[in-house]
Coordinates of C-alpha atoms in Angstrom, one line a residue:
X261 CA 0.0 0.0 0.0
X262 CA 1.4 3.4 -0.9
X263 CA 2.5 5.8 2.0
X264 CA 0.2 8.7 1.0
X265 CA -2.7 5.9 0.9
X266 CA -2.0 4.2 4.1
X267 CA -1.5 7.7 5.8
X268 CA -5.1 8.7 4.3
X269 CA -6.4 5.3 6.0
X270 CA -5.3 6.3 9.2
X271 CA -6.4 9.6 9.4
X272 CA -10.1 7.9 8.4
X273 CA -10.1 5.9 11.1
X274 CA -9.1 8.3 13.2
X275 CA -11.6 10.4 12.4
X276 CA -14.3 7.3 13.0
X277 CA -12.9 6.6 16.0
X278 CA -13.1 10.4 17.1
X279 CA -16.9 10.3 15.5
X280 CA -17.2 7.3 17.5
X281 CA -16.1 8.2 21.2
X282 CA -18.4 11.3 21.0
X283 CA -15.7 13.6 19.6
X284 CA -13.6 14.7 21.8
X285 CA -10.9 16.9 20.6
X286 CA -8.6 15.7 23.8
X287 CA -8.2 12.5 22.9
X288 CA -7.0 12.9 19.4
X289 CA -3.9 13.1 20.0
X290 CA -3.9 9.7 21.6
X291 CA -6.3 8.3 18.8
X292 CA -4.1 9.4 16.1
X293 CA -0.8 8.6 18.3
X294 CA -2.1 4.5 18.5
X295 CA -3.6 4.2 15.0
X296 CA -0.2 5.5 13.6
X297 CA 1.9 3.0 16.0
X298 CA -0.9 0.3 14.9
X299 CA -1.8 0.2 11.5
X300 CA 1.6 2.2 10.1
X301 CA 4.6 1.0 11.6
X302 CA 7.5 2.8 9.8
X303 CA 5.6 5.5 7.9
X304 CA 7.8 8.0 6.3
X305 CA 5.8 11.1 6.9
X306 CA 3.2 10.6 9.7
X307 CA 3.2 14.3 10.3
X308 CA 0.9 13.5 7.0
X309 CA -1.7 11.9 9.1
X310 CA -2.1 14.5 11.9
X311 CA -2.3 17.8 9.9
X312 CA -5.2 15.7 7.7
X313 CA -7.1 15.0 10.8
X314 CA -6.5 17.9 12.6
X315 CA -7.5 20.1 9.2
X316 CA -10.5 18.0 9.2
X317 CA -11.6 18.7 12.5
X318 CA -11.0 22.5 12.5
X319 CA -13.1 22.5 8.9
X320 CA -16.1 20.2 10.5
X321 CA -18.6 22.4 10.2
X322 CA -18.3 23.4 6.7
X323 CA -17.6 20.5 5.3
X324 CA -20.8 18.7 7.1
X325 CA -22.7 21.5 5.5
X326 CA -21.4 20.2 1.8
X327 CA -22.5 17.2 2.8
X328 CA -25.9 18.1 3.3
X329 CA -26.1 20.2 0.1
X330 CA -24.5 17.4 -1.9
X331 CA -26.3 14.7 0.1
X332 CA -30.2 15.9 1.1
X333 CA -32.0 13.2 1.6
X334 CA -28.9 12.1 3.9
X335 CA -29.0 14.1 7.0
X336 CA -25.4 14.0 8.4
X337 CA -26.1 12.2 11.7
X338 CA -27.6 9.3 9.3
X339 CA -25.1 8.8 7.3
X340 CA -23.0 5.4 8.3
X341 CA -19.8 6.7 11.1
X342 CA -17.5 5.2 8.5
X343 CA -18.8 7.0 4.9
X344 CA -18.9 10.3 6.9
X345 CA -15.4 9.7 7.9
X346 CA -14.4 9.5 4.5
X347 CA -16.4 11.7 3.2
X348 CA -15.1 14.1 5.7
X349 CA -11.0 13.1 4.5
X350 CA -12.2 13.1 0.8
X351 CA -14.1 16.9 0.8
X352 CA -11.3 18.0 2.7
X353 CA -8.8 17.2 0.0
X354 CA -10.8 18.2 -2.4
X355 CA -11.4 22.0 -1.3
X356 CA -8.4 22.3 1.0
X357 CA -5.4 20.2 -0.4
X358 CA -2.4 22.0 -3.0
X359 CA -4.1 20.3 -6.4
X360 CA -0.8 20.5 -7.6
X361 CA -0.2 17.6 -4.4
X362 CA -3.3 16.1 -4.4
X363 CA -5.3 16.5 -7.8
X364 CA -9.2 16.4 -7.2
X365 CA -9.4 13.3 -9.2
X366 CA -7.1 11.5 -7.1
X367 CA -9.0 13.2 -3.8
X368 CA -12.3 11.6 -5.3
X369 CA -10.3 8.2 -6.2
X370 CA -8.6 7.6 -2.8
X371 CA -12.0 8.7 -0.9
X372 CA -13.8 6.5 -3.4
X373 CA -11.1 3.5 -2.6
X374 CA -11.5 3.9 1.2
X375 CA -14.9 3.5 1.4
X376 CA -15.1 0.1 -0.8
X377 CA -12.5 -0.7 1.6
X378 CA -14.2 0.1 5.3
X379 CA -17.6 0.8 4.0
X380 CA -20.5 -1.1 3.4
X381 CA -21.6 -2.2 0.2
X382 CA -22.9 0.6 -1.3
X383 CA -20.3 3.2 -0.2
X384 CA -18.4 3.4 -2.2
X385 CA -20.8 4.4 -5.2
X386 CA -22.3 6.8 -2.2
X387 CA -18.7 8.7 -2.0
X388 CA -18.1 9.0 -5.3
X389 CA -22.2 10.5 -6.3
X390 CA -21.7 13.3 -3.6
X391 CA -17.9 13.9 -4.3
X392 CA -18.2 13.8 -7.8
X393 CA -21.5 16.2 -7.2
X394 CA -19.5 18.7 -5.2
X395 CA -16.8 18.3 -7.9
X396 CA -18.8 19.1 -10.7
X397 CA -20.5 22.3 -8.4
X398 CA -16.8 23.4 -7.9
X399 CA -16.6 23.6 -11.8
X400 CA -13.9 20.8 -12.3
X401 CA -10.9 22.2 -11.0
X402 CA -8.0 20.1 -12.8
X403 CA -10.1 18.6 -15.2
X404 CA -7.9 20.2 -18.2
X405 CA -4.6 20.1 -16.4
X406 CA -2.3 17.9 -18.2
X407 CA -1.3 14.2 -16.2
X408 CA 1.5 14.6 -13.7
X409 CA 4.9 12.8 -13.6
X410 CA 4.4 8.9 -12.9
X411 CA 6.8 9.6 -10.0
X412 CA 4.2 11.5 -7.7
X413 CA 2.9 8.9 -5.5
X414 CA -0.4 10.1 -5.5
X415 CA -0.7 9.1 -9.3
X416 CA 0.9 5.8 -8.8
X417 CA -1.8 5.0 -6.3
X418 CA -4.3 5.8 -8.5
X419 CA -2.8 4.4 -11.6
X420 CA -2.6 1.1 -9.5
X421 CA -6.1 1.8 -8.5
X422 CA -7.5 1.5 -12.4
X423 CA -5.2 -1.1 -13.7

């Protein structure tokens, strides 16, 4: 599993498992402190993992609100802990990442990815209707920039992702 894809793993289940104990900004920290030492052993940047979650969290209320937009017959407290958690990470990177790090497509795919991964059977079509929604409301940012270098990780996980 690539770096930048495990890291973005992480930070969704930290986010869960901060959803999950009532969300308590205290104990993140902790959370994100044993998922790291857990699930990603020898991670090259887990500074990665923390500023994602921690972004997240300060941007909560705005991007719930997308959600809703993007999602109405889905009030946020009904949809499923896990594809809120990702739909959290994935709107996140989508609105608030460099695109010239993180391209919107590969936001979308690595949300998309997670949830088929963690979610139920249906997430993973769920994340990619109201991503793909909120990127077609954002007016496709990217969509006409030419492909990146097969170098950037973020492009070998997605071109691993299609083949």
């Amino acid at each position: 599993m690539a770096s930048r894809h495990l890291s973005r793993s992480i930070a969704m289940q930290s986010l869960y498992e901060w959803d999950f104990k009532g969300k308590h900004n205290n104990l993140l920290p902790e959370i994100i402190a044993h998922n790291l030492k857990e699930f990603g052993p020898g991670i090259e940047d887990s500074t990665f993992v923390g500023d994602l979650v921690m972004g997240i969290i300060a941007k909560i209320p705005e991007i719930d609100a997308i959600i809703e937009r993007a999602a109405p017959q889905w009030p946020i407290d009904q949809v499923a802990m896990v594809d809120r958690a990702v739909l959290r990470l994935g709107i996140y990177e989508l609105m608030h990442s460099d695109p010239e790090q993180v391209p919107p497509k590969v936001a979308i795919n690595e949300a998309i990815e997670l949830a088929k991964t963690f979610g139920g059977n249906a997430s993973g079509r769920f994340i990619n209707g109201v991503l793909g929604t909120i990127y077609r409301e954002l007016g496709e940012p990217g969509k006409d920039t030419p492909p990146r270098k097969k170098e950037d990780p973020d492009v070998n996980t997605a071109l691993e992702q299609t083949t």
